[in-house]
Every structure is written in structure tokens, then in C-alpha cells.
mmCIF file of N, CA and C in Angstrom:
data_model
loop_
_atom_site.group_PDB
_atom_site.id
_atom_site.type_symbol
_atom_site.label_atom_id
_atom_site.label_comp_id
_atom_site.label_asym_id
_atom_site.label_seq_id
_atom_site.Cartn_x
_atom_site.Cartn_y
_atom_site.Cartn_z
ATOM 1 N N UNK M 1170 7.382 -75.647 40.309
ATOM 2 C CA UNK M 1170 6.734 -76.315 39.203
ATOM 3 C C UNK M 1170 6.555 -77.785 39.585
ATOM 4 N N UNK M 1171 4.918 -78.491 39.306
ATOM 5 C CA UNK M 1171 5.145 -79.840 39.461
ATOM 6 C C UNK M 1171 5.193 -80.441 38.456
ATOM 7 N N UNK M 1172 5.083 -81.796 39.168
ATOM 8 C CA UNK M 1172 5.796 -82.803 37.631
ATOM 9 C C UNK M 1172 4.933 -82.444 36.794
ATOM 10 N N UNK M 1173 3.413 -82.210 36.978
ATOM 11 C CA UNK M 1173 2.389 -82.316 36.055
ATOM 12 C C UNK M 1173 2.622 -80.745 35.087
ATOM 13 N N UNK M 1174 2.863 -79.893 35.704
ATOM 14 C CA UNK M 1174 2.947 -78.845 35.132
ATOM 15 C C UNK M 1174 4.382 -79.082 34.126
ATOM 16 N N UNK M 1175 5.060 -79.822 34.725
ATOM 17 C CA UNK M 1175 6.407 -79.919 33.775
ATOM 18 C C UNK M 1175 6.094 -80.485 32.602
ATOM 19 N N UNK M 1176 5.196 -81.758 32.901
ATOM 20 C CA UNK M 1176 4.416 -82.384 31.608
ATOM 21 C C UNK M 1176 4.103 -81.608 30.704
ATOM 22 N N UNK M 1177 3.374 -80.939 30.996
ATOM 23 C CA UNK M 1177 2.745 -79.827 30.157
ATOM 24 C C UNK M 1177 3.755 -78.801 29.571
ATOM 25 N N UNK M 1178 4.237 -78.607 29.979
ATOM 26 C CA UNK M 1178 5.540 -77.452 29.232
ATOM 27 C C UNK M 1178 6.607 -78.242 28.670
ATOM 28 N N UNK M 1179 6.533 -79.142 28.709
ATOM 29 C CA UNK M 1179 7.871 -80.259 27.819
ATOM 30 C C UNK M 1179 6.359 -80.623 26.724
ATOM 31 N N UNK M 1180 5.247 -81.081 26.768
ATOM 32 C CA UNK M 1180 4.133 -81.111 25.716
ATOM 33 C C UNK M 1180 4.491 -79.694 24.942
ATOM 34 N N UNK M 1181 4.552 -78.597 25.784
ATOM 35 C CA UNK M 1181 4.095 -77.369 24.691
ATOM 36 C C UNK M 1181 5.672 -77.137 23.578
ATOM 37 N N UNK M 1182 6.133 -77.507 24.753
ATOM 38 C CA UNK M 1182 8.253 -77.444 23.309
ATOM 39 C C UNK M 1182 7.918 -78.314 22.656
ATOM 40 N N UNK M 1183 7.659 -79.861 22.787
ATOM 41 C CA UNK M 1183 7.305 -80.618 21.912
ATOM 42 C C UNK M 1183 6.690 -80.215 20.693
ATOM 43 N N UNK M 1184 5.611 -79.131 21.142
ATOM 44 C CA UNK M 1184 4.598 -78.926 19.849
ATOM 45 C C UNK M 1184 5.421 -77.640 18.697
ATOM 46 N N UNK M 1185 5.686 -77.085 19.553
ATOM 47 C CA UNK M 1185 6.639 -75.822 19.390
ATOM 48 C C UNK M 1185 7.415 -76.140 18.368
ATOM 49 N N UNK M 1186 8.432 -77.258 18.897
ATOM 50 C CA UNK M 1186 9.534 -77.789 17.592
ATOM 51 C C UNK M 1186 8.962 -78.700 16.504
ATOM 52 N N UNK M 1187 8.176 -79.625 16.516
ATOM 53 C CA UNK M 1187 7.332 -79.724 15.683
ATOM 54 C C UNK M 1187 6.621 -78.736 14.644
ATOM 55 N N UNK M 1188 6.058 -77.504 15.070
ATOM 56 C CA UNK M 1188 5.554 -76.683 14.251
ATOM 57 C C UNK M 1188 6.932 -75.643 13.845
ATOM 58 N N UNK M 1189 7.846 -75.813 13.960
ATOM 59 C CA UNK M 1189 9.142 -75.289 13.883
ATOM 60 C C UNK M 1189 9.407 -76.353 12.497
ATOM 61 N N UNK M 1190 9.523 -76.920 12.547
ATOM 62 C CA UNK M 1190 10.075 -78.097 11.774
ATOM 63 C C UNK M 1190 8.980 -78.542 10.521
ATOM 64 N N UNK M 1191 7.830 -78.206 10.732
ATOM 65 C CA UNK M 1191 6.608 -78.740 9.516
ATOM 66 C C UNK M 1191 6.813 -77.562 8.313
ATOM 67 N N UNK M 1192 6.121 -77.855 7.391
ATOM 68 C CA UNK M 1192 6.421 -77.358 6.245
ATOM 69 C C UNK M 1192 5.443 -76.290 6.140
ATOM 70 N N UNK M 1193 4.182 -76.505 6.776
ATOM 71 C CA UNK M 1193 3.451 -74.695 7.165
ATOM 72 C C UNK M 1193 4.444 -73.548 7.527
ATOM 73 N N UNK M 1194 5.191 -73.870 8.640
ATOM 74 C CA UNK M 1194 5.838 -72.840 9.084
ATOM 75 C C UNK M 1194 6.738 -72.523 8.465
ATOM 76 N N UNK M 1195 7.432 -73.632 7.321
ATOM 77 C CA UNK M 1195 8.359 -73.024 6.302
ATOM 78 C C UNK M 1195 7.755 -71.891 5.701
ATOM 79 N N UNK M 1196 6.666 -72.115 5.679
ATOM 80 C CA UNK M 1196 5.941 -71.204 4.459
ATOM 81 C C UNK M 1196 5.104 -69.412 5.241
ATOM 82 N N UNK M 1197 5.947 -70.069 6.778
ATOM 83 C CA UNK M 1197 5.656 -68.335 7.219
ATOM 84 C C UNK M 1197 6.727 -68.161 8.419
ATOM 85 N N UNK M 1198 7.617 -68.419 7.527
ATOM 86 C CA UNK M 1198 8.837 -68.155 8.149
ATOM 87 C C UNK M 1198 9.027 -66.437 8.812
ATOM 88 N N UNK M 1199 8.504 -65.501 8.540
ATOM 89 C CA UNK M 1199 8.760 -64.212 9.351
ATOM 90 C C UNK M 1199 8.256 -64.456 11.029
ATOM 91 N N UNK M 1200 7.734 -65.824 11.227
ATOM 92 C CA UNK M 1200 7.406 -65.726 12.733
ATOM 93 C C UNK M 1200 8.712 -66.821 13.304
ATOM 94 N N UNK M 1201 9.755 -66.754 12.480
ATOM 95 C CA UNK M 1201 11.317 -67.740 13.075
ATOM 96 C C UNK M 1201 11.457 -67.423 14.537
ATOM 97 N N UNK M 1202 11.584 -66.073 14.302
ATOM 98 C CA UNK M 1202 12.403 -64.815 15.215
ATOM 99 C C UNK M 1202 11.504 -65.274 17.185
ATOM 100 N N UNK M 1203 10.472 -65.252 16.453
ATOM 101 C CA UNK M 1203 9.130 -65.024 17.775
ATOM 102 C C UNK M 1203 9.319 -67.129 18.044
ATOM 103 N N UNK M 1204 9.235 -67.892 17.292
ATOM 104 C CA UNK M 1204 9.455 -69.164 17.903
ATOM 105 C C UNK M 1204 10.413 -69.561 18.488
ATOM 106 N N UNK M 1205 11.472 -69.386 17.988
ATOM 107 C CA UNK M 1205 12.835 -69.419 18.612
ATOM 108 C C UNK M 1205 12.889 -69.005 19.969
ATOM 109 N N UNK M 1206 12.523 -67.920 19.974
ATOM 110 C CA UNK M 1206 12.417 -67.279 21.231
ATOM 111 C C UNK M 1206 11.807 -68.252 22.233
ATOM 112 N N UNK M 1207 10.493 -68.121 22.338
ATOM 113 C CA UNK M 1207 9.251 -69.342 22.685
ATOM 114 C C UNK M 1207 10.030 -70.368 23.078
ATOM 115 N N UNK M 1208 11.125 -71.056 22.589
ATOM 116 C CA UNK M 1208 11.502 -72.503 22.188
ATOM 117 C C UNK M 1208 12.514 -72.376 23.483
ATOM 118 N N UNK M 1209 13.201 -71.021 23.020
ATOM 119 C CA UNK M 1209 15.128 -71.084 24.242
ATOM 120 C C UNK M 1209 13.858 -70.820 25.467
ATOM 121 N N UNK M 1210 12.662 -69.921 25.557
ATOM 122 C CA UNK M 1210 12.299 -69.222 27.102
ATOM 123 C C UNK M 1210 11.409 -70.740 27.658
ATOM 124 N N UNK M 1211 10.921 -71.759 26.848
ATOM 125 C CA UNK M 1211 10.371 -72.599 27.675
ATOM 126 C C UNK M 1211 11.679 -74.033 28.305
ATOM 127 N N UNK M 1212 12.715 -73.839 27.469
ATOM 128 C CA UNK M 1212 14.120 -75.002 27.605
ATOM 129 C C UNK M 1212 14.252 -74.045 28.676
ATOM 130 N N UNK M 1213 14.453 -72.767 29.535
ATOM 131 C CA UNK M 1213 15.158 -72.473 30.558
ATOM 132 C C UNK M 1213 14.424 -72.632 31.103
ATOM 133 N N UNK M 1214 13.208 -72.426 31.382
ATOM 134 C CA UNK M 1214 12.461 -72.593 32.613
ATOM 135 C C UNK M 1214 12.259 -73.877 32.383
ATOM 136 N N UNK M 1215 12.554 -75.032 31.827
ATOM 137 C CA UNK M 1215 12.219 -76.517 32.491
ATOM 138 C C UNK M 1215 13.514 -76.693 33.120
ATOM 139 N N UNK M 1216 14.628 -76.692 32.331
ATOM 140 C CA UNK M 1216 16.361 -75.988 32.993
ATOM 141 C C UNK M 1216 16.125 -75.884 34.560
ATOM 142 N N UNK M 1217 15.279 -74.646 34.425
ATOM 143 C CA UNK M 1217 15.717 -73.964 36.113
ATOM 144 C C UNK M 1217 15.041 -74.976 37.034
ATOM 145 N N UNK M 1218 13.990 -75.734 36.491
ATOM 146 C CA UNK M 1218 13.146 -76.413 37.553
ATOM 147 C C UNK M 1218 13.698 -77.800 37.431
ATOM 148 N N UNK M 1219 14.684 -78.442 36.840
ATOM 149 C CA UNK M 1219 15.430 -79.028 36.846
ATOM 150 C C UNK M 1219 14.399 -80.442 36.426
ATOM 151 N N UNK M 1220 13.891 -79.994 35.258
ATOM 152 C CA UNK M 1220 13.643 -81.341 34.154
ATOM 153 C C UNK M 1220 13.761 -81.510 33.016
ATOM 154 N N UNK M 1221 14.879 -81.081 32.541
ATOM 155 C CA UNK M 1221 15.586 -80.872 31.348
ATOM 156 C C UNK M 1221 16.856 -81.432 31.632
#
């Protein structure tokens, strides 16, 4: 992974927890399960590539 690509996947968690956190997604909370997920699988792979 390069830095630039790392950019981009620390942008997409960024957006991720943000839309985790806004008050739309309160309001469709049956997709928790599927973001969460999304959220831990993009923190390990910045983890493994060691920019986290």
C-alpha cells in the first residue's frame, strides 16, 4: 500500500465514522452491524500496512 493509497483509506474511515456518528444513520440503524464491520476491516488493513 502507498502513502497515497493510505490517504485514501484513512479518508474512507474518516467518512465511515462520521456517517456512523450523524443523525441519518441514527435513523437507520439496522445497517450498525454492516458499518462496524467496514470500520474494524479498514483499521486492520491500515494496521497491517503500518499507518495506523
Amino acid at each position: 500500500m502507498t502513502n497515497q493509497e493510505a490517504v485514501l483509506v484513512k479518508k474512507h474511515l474518516n467518512d465511515l465514522i462520521t456517517f456512523r456518528d450523524s443523525q441519518t444513520f441514527q435513523d437507520e440503524c439496522t445497517y450498525l452491524p454492516i458499518l462496524i464491520q467496514e470500520i474494524e476491516e479498514t483499521q486492520r488493513v491500515l494496521t497491517e500496512h503500518g499507518f495506523v
